Amino acid sequence: QVQLQESGPGLVKPSETLSLTCFVSGDSISSDYWSWIRQPPGKGLEWIGFISYSGRTNYSPSLKSRVTMSMDTSKNQFSLKLSSLTAADTAIYYCAREVLYTGSYFGFQKWGQGTLVTVSS
Amino acid sequence: DIQMTQSPSSLSASVGDTVTIACRTSQSISKFLNWYQQKPGKAPNLLIYAASTLQSGVPSRFRGSGSGTDFTLTISSLQPEDFATYYCQQSYNAPKTFGQGTKVEI
């Protein structure tokens, strides 16, 4: 049974860079697509981007200039960096596994528990 | 970006009721539509993919339908554990976008 676990600081200062890591257990990250999704407290879900099993990335246009994703297959983990933080980046950050079902349909099949990141001085 | 519009934003229901949640997209996405359930303090959980296919382990009282731009999630015989927030999400292209959510309350 695959498990995902986010790790990173709970509090970050404005203008700094957030670094989060998602540790994956129970399966290899050398398949499927690995995403970051965030949710401001009490609000809806926003897709940040993904990194594929081959290392290809795709970022949300609204965040593209500030986002970098990477993966370390030897440690079975992938990471998110988000720069130039403001209070608007305060959110629960989830990592998720996006799988390909038959017929070219994708879905976020497995999620981490989420980690709250607060941007404040 | 494909815009997602869910309705209603919230609804009140009782155990045993049948509820329907609508999701409309700003352009046709064929059947590239997923539904998620999120309970307070928890990550979302995939219920339905490809508009109408139940994810493994999801009870059959959940039913998805639709194609193109109009989709529906129906929950029959509502159970206590179904009170949650539901989100639609398009997987047609990036950026992957979500509806604003529908909260199902007692």
PDB file of C-alpha atoms in Angstrom:
ATOM      1  CA  GLN A   1       0.000   0.000   0.000  1.00  0.00           C
ATOM      2  CA  VAL A   2       1.652   3.224  -1.130  1.00  0.00           C
ATOM      3  CA  GLN A   3       1.978   5.975   1.469  1.00  0.00           C
ATOM      4  CA  LEU A   4       2.960   9.603   0.965  1.00  0.00           C
ATOM      5  CA  GLN A   5       4.294  11.876   3.706  1.00  0.00           C
ATOM      6  CA  GLU A   6       5.082  15.572   3.394  1.00  0.00           C
ATOM      7  CA  SER A   7       7.941  17.110   5.323  1.00  0.00           C
ATOM      8  CA  GLY A   8       8.983  20.725   5.721  1.00  0.00           C
ATOM      9  CA  PRO A   9       8.829  23.849   7.872  1.00  0.00           C
ATOM     10  CA  GLY A  10       5.512  24.965   9.270  1.00  0.00           C
ATOM     11  CA  LEU A  11       6.470  28.635   9.335  1.00  0.00           C
ATOM     12  CA  VAL A  12       8.298  30.594   6.668  1.00  0.00           C
ATOM     13  CA  LYS A  13       9.038  34.313   6.439  1.00  0.00           C
ATOM     14  CA  PRO A  14       7.751  36.514   3.612  1.00  0.00           C
ATOM     15  CA  SER A  15      10.072  36.730   0.590  1.00  0.00           C
ATOM     16  CA  GLU A  16      11.785  33.463   1.553  1.00  0.00           C
ATOM     17  CA  THR A  17      11.691  30.140  -0.283  1.00  0.00           C
ATOM     18  CA  LEU A  18       9.586  27.193   0.876  1.00  0.00           C
ATOM     19  CA  SER A  19      11.097  23.728   0.535  1.00  0.00           C
ATOM     20  CA  LEU A  20       8.911  20.661   0.963  1.00  0.00           C
ATOM     21  CA  THR A  21       9.689  16.994   0.434  1.00  0.00           C
ATOM     22  CA  CYS A  22       7.310  14.118  -0.107  1.00  0.00           C
ATOM     23  CA  PHE A  23       8.529  10.705   1.012  1.00  0.00           C
ATOM     24  CA  VAL A  24       6.925   7.798  -0.799  1.00  0.00           C
ATOM     25  CA  SER A  25       6.790   4.303   0.634  1.00  0.00           C
ATOM     26  CA  GLY A  26       5.237   1.103  -0.635  1.00  0.00           C
ATOM     27  CA  ASP A  27       5.968   1.720  -4.305  1.00  0.00           C
ATOM     28  CA  SER A  28       8.558   3.277  -6.574  1.00  0.00           C
ATOM     29  CA  ILE A  29       8.285   6.835  -7.869  1.00  0.00           C
ATOM     30  CA  SER A  30       9.737   5.582 -11.135  1.00  0.00           C
ATOM     31  CA  SER A  31       6.221   5.391 -12.537  1.00  0.00           C
ATOM     32  CA  ASP A  32       3.161   7.662 -12.620  1.00  0.00           C
ATOM     33  CA  TYR A  33       3.047  11.389 -11.950  1.00  0.00           C
ATOM     34  CA  TRP A  34       3.774  13.135  -8.672  1.00  0.00           C
ATOM     35  CA  SER A  35       1.954  16.351  -7.895  1.00  0.00           C
ATOM     36  CA  TRP A  36       1.776  19.141  -5.378  1.00  0.00           C
ATOM     37  CA  ILE A  37      -1.629  20.613  -4.542  1.00  0.00           C
ATOM     38  CA  ARG A  38      -2.396  23.279  -1.959  1.00  0.00           C
ATOM     39  CA  GLN A  39      -5.433  24.434  -0.039  1.00  0.00           C
ATOM     40  CA  PRO A  40      -5.613  27.752   1.814  1.00  0.00           C
ATOM     41  CA  PRO A  41      -7.344  27.295   5.176  1.00  0.00           C
ATOM     42  CA  GLY A  42     -11.097  27.004   4.646  1.00  0.00           C
ATOM     43  CA  LYS A  43     -10.814  27.296   0.866  1.00  0.00           C
ATOM     44  CA  GLY A  44     -10.594  25.148  -2.238  1.00  0.00           C
ATOM     45  CA  LEU A  45      -7.867  23.125  -3.923  1.00  0.00           C
ATOM     46  CA  GLU A  46      -5.195  24.536  -6.225  1.00  0.00           C
ATOM     47  CA  TRP A  47      -2.922  22.370  -8.374  1.00  0.00           C
ATOM     48  CA  ILE A  48       0.685  23.563  -8.263  1.00  0.00           C
ATOM     49  CA  GLY A  49       2.254  21.145 -10.733  1.00  0.00           C
ATOM     50  CA  PHE A  50       3.687  17.691 -11.289  1.00  0.00           C
ATOM     51  CA  ILE A  51       6.926  15.900 -11.935  1.00  0.00           C
ATOM     52  CA  SER A  52       6.683  12.711 -13.956  1.00  0.00           C
ATOM     53  CA  TYR A  53       8.456   9.408 -13.486  1.00  0.00           C
ATOM     54  CA  SER A  54      10.892  10.552 -16.198  1.00  0.00           C
ATOM     55  CA  GLY A  55      11.577  13.897 -14.524  1.00  0.00           C
ATOM     56  CA  ARG A  56       9.389  15.962 -16.838  1.00  0.00           C
ATOM     57  CA  THR A  57       7.715  18.860 -15.068  1.00  0.00           C
ATOM     58  CA  ASN A  58       4.548  20.848 -15.672  1.00  0.00           C
ATOM     59  CA  TYR A  59       3.681  23.822 -13.494  1.00  0.00           C
ATOM     60  CA  SER A  60       0.576  25.935 -13.059  1.00  0.00           C
ATOM     61  CA  PRO A  61       1.003  29.120 -15.127  1.00  0.00           C
ATOM     62  CA  SER A  62       0.007  31.235 -12.127  1.00  0.00           C
ATOM     63  CA  LEU A  63       2.927  29.875 -10.087  1.00  0.00           C
ATOM     64  CA  LYS A  64       5.378  28.859 -12.805  1.00  0.00           C
ATOM     65  CA  SER A  65       7.828  31.704 -12.212  1.00  0.00           C
ATOM     66  CA  ARG A  66       8.245  30.721  -8.559  1.00  0.00           C
ATOM     67  CA  VAL A  67       8.065  26.897  -8.622  1.00  0.00           C
ATOM     68  CA  THR A  68      10.705  24.220  -9.001  1.00  0.00           C
ATOM     69  CA  MET A  69      10.056  20.496  -8.597  1.00  0.00           C
ATOM     70  CA  SER A  70      12.630  17.738  -8.456  1.00  0.00           C
ATOM     71  CA  MET A  71      12.851  14.062  -7.614  1.00  0.00           C
ATOM     72  CA  ASP A  72      15.392  11.717  -6.059  1.00  0.00           C
ATOM     73  CA  THR A  73      14.665   8.174  -7.172  1.00  0.00           C
ATOM     74  CA  SER A  74      17.411   6.759  -4.945  1.00  0.00           C
ATOM     75  CA  LYS A  75      15.526   8.053  -1.896  1.00  0.00           C
ATOM     76  CA  ASN A  76      12.082   7.564  -3.459  1.00  0.00           C
ATOM     77  CA  GLN A  77      11.089  11.139  -2.792  1.00  0.00           C
ATOM     78  CA  PHE A  78      10.198  14.293  -4.659  1.00  0.00           C
ATOM     79  CA  SER A  79      10.374  17.934  -3.697  1.00  0.00           C
ATOM     80  CA  LEU A  80       8.813  21.362  -4.150  1.00  0.00           C
ATOM     81  CA  LYS A  81      10.476  24.755  -3.931  1.00  0.00           C
ATOM     82  CA  LEU A  82       8.305  27.877  -3.966  1.00  0.00           C
ATOM     83  CA  SER A  83      10.099  31.213  -3.891  1.00  0.00           C
ATOM     84  CA  SER A  84       9.205  34.809  -3.037  1.00  0.00           C
ATOM     85  CA  LEU A  85       6.582  33.798  -0.528  1.00  0.00           C
ATOM     86  CA  THR A  86       3.747  36.074   0.570  1.00  0.00           C
ATOM     87  CA  ALA A  87       0.882  35.616   3.005  1.00  0.00           C
ATOM     88  CA  ALA A  88      -1.229  34.408   0.070  1.00  0.00           C
ATOM     89  CA  ASP A  89       0.910  31.266  -0.037  1.00  0.00           C
ATOM     90  CA  THR A  90      -0.284  30.211   3.418  1.00  0.00           C
ATOM     91  CA  ALA A  91      -1.964  26.868   2.864  1.00  0.00           C
ATOM     92  CA  ILE A  92      -2.022  23.161   3.525  1.00  0.00           C
ATOM     93  CA  TYR A  93       0.335  21.618   0.992  1.00  0.00           C
ATOM     94  CA  TYR A  94      -0.432  18.106  -0.224  1.00  0.00           C
ATOM     95  CA  CYS A  95       1.676  15.782  -2.298  1.00  0.00           C
ATOM     96  CA  ALA A  96      -0.299  13.345  -4.429  1.00  0.00           C
ATOM     97  CA  ARG A  97       0.158  10.472  -6.826  1.00  0.00           C
ATOM     98  CA  GLU A  98      -1.607  10.893 -10.133  1.00  0.00           C
ATOM     99  CA  VAL A  99      -2.184   7.596 -11.884  1.00  0.00           C
ATOM    100  CA  LEU A 100      -3.125   6.804 -15.447  1.00  0.00           C
ATOM    101  CA  TYR A 101      -6.217   4.662 -15.809  1.00  0.00           C
ATOM    102  CA  THR A 102      -7.289   2.932 -19.001  1.00  0.00           C
ATOM    103  CA  GLY A 103      -8.484   5.275 -21.695  1.00  0.00           C
ATOM    104  CA  SER A 104      -5.945   7.991 -20.868  1.00  0.00           C
ATOM    105  CA  TYR A 105      -7.854   9.100 -17.786  1.00  0.00           C
ATOM    106  CA  PHE A 106      -5.854  10.458 -14.878  1.00  0.00           C
ATOM    107  CA  GLY A 107      -6.790  10.829 -11.236  1.00  0.00           C
ATOM    108  CA  PHE A 108      -5.135  11.817  -7.957  1.00  0.00           C
ATOM    109  CA  GLN A 109      -5.361   8.366  -6.470  1.00  0.00           C
ATOM    110  CA  LYS A 110      -3.273   8.800  -3.339  1.00  0.00           C
ATOM    111  CA  TRP A 111      -2.556  11.838  -1.191  1.00  0.00           C
ATOM    112  CA  GLY A 112      -0.288  12.662   1.692  1.00  0.00           C
ATOM    113  CA  GLN A 113      -1.888  13.881   4.909  1.00  0.00           C
ATOM    114  CA  GLY A 114      -0.894  17.458   4.113  1.00  0.00           C
ATOM    115  CA  THR A 115       1.316  19.941   5.913  1.00  0.00           C
ATOM    116  CA  LEU A 116       0.259  23.439   6.956  1.00  0.00           C
ATOM    117  CA  VAL A 117       2.655  26.149   5.873  1.00  0.00           C
ATOM    118  CA  THR A 118       2.192  29.612   7.320  1.00  0.00           C
ATOM    119  CA  VAL A 119       3.924  32.601   5.769  1.00  0.00           C
ATOM    120  CA  SER A 120       4.474  35.224   8.438  1.00  0.00           C
ATOM    121  CA  SER A 121       7.230  37.352   9.876  1.00  0.00           C
TER     122      SER A 121
ATOM    123  CA  ASP B   1      -7.286  27.411 -18.002  1.00  0.00           C
ATOM    124  CA  ILE B   2     -10.491  25.395 -17.813  1.00  0.00           C
ATOM    125  CA  GLN B   3     -12.874  26.959 -15.308  1.00  0.00           C
ATOM    126  CA  MET B   4     -14.914  24.685 -13.061  1.00  0.00           C
ATOM    127  CA  THR B   5     -18.229  25.744 -11.552  1.00  0.00           C
ATOM    128  CA  GLN B   6     -19.915  23.595  -8.927  1.00  0.00           C
ATOM    129  CA  SER B   7     -23.415  24.020  -7.617  1.00  0.00           C
ATOM    130  CA  PRO B   8     -24.693  24.332  -5.041  1.00  0.00           C
ATOM    131  CA  SER B   9     -21.859  25.545  -2.799  1.00  0.00           C
ATOM    132  CA  SER B  10     -23.571  23.869   0.131  1.00  0.00           C
ATOM    133  CA  LEU B  11     -26.646  21.809   0.821  1.00  0.00           C
ATOM    134  CA  SER B  12     -28.456  20.390   3.797  1.00  0.00           C
ATOM    135  CA  ALA B  13     -29.644  16.812   3.761  1.00  0.00           C
ATOM    136  CA  SER B  14     -30.662  13.972   6.030  1.00  0.00           C
ATOM    137  CA  VAL B  15     -29.525  10.392   6.341  1.00  0.00           C
ATOM    138  CA  GLY B  16     -31.251   8.367   3.652  1.00  0.00           C
ATOM    139  CA  ASP B  17     -31.696  11.274   1.253  1.00  0.00           C
ATOM    140  CA  THR B  18     -30.465  11.363  -2.326  1.00  0.00           C
ATOM    141  CA  VAL B  19     -28.359  14.405  -3.180  1.00  0.00           C
ATOM    142  CA  THR B  20     -27.078  15.714  -6.491  1.00  0.00           C
ATOM    143  CA  ILE B  21     -24.094  17.969  -7.086  1.00  0.00           C
ATOM    144  CA  ALA B  22     -23.467  19.620 -10.429  1.00  0.00           C
ATOM    145  CA  CYS B  23     -20.184  20.565 -12.067  1.00  0.00           C
ATOM    146  CA  ARG B  24     -19.897  22.619 -15.236  1.00  0.00           C
ATOM    147  CA  THR B  25     -16.715  23.250 -17.189  1.00  0.00           C
ATOM    148  CA  SER B  26     -15.844  26.260 -19.337  1.00  0.00           C
ATOM    149  CA  GLN B  27     -15.023  24.055 -22.314  1.00  0.00           C
ATOM    150  CA  SER B  28     -15.761  20.508 -23.386  1.00  0.00           C
ATOM    151  CA  ILE B  29     -13.608  17.932 -21.614  1.00  0.00           C
ATOM    152  CA  SER B  30     -15.249  14.726 -22.871  1.00  0.00           C
ATOM    153  CA  LYS B  31     -15.266  12.488 -19.781  1.00  0.00           C
ATOM    154  CA  PHE B  32     -12.044  13.752 -18.203  1.00  0.00           C
ATOM    155  CA  LEU B  33     -13.731  14.573 -14.901  1.00  0.00           C
ATOM    156  CA  ASN B  34     -13.005  13.313 -11.406  1.00  0.00           C
ATOM    157  CA  TRP B  35     -14.855  13.621  -8.103  1.00  0.00           C
ATOM    158  CA  TYR B  36     -13.253  13.778  -4.658  1.00  0.00           C
ATOM    159  CA  GLN B  37     -14.592  13.670  -1.113  1.00  0.00           C
ATOM    160  CA  GLN B  38     -12.852  15.628   1.631  1.00  0.00           C
ATOM    161  CA  LYS B  39     -13.609  15.353   5.325  1.00  0.00           C
ATOM    162  CA  PRO B  40     -12.450  17.989   7.833  1.00  0.00           C
ATOM    163  CA  GLY B  41      -8.745  17.775   8.569  1.00  0.00           C
ATOM    164  CA  LYS B  42      -8.192  15.077   5.950  1.00  0.00           C
ATOM    165  CA  ALA B  43      -6.817  14.933   2.434  1.00  0.00           C
ATOM    166  CA  PRO B  44      -9.257  14.542  -0.449  1.00  0.00           C
ATOM    167  CA  ASN B  45     -10.173  11.022  -1.486  1.00  0.00           C
ATOM    168  CA  LEU B  46     -10.785  10.029  -5.110  1.00  0.00           C
ATOM    169  CA  LEU B  47     -14.323   8.701  -5.565  1.00  0.00           C
ATOM    170  CA  ILE B  48     -14.904   8.681  -9.313  1.00  0.00           C
ATOM    171  CA  TYR B  49     -12.694   9.085 -12.371  1.00  0.00           C
ATOM    172  CA  ALA B  50     -13.523   9.333 -16.053  1.00  0.00           C
ATOM    173  CA  ALA B  51     -16.814  10.957 -15.066  1.00  0.00           C
ATOM    174  CA  SER B  52     -18.545   7.728 -14.077  1.00  0.00           C
ATOM    175  CA  THR B  53     -16.045   5.027 -13.030  1.00  0.00           C
ATOM    176  CA  LEU B  54     -16.010   4.220  -9.339  1.00  0.00           C
ATOM    177  CA  GLN B  55     -12.587   4.087  -7.722  1.00  0.00           C
ATOM    178  CA  SER B  56     -11.901   0.741  -6.079  1.00  0.00           C
ATOM    179  CA  GLY B  57     -13.507   0.486  -2.652  1.00  0.00           C
ATOM    180  CA  VAL B  58     -15.994   3.327  -3.141  1.00  0.00           C
ATOM    181  CA  PRO B  59     -19.587   2.361  -2.278  1.00  0.00           C
ATOM    182  CA  SER B  60     -22.023   1.960  -5.140  1.00  0.00           C
ATOM    183  CA  ARG B  61     -24.331   4.638  -3.717  1.00  0.00           C
ATOM    184  CA  PHE B  62     -21.972   7.141  -5.369  1.00  0.00           C
ATOM    185  CA  ARG B  63     -22.705   7.663  -9.034  1.00  0.00           C
ATOM    186  CA  GLY B  64     -21.160  10.009 -11.554  1.00  0.00           C
ATOM    187  CA  SER B  65     -22.558  10.961 -14.904  1.00  0.00           C
ATOM    188  CA  GLY B  66     -22.139  13.436 -17.734  1.00  0.00           C
ATOM    189  CA  SER B  67     -19.774  14.332 -20.531  1.00  0.00           C
ATOM    190  CA  GLY B  68     -18.731  17.417 -22.435  1.00  0.00           C
ATOM    191  CA  THR B  69     -19.312  20.355 -20.090  1.00  0.00           C
ATOM    192  CA  ASP B  70     -21.986  19.135 -17.671  1.00  0.00           C
ATOM    193  CA  PHE B  71     -21.439  16.545 -14.983  1.00  0.00           C
ATOM    194  CA  THR B  72     -23.285  15.267 -11.933  1.00  0.00           C
ATOM    195  CA  LEU B  73     -22.400  13.437  -8.745  1.00  0.00           C
ATOM    196  CA  THR B  74     -25.325  11.656  -7.139  1.00  0.00           C
ATOM    197  CA  ILE B  75     -25.209  10.138  -3.680  1.00  0.00           C
ATOM    198  CA  SER B  76     -28.096   7.803  -2.965  1.00  0.00           C
ATOM    199  CA  SER B  77     -29.254   6.811   0.502  1.00  0.00           C
ATOM    200  CA  LEU B  78     -26.940   9.287   2.225  1.00  0.00           C
ATOM    201  CA  GLN B  79     -24.998   7.793   5.125  1.00  0.00           C
ATOM    202  CA  PRO B  80     -23.580   9.628   8.172  1.00  0.00           C
ATOM    203  CA  GLU B  81     -20.036   9.217   6.824  1.00  0.00           C
ATOM    204  CA  ASP B  82     -21.000  10.987   3.561  1.00  0.00           C
ATOM    205  CA  PHE B  83     -21.290  14.398   5.198  1.00  0.00           C
ATOM    206  CA  ALA B  84     -18.242  16.093   3.710  1.00  0.00           C
ATOM    207  CA  THR B  85     -17.118  18.487   1.006  1.00  0.00           C
ATOM    208  CA  TYR B  86     -17.059  17.279  -2.592  1.00  0.00           C
ATOM    209  CA  TYR B  87     -14.861  18.604  -5.384  1.00  0.00           C
ATOM    210  CA  CYS B  88     -14.875  18.034  -9.103  1.00  0.00           C
ATOM    211  CA  GLN B  89     -11.584  18.217 -11.034  1.00  0.00           C
ATOM    212  CA  GLN B  90     -10.789  18.149 -14.721  1.00  0.00           C
ATOM    213  CA  SER B  91      -7.978  15.930 -15.980  1.00  0.00           C
ATOM    214  CA  TYR B  92      -8.335  17.002 -19.622  1.00  0.00           C
ATOM    215  CA  ASN B  93      -5.281  19.234 -19.602  1.00  0.00           C
ATOM    216  CA  ALA B  94      -2.901  21.233 -17.429  1.00  0.00           C
ATOM    217  CA  PRO B  95      -3.331  23.193 -15.321  1.00  0.00           C
ATOM    218  CA  LYS B  96      -5.498  20.642 -13.557  1.00  0.00           C
ATOM    219  CA  THR B  97      -8.335  22.659 -12.062  1.00  0.00           C
ATOM    220  CA  PHE B  98     -10.850  21.978  -9.306  1.00  0.00           C
ATOM    221  CA  GLY B  99     -14.342  23.188  -8.607  1.00  0.00           C
ATOM    222  CA  GLN B 100     -14.836  25.375  -5.557  1.00  0.00           C
ATOM    223  CA  GLY B 101     -16.424  22.553  -3.584  1.00  0.00           C
ATOM    224  CA  THR B 102     -19.874  21.569  -2.339  1.00  0.00           C
ATOM    225  CA  LYS B 103     -20.353  21.066   1.375  1.00  0.00           C
ATOM    226  CA  VAL B 104     -22.958  18.446   2.258  1.00  0.00           C
ATOM    227  CA  GLU B 105     -24.278  19.165   5.740  1.00  0.00           C
ATOM    228  CA  ILE B 106     -26.872  17.677   8.003  1.00  0.00           C
TER     229      ILE B 106
END
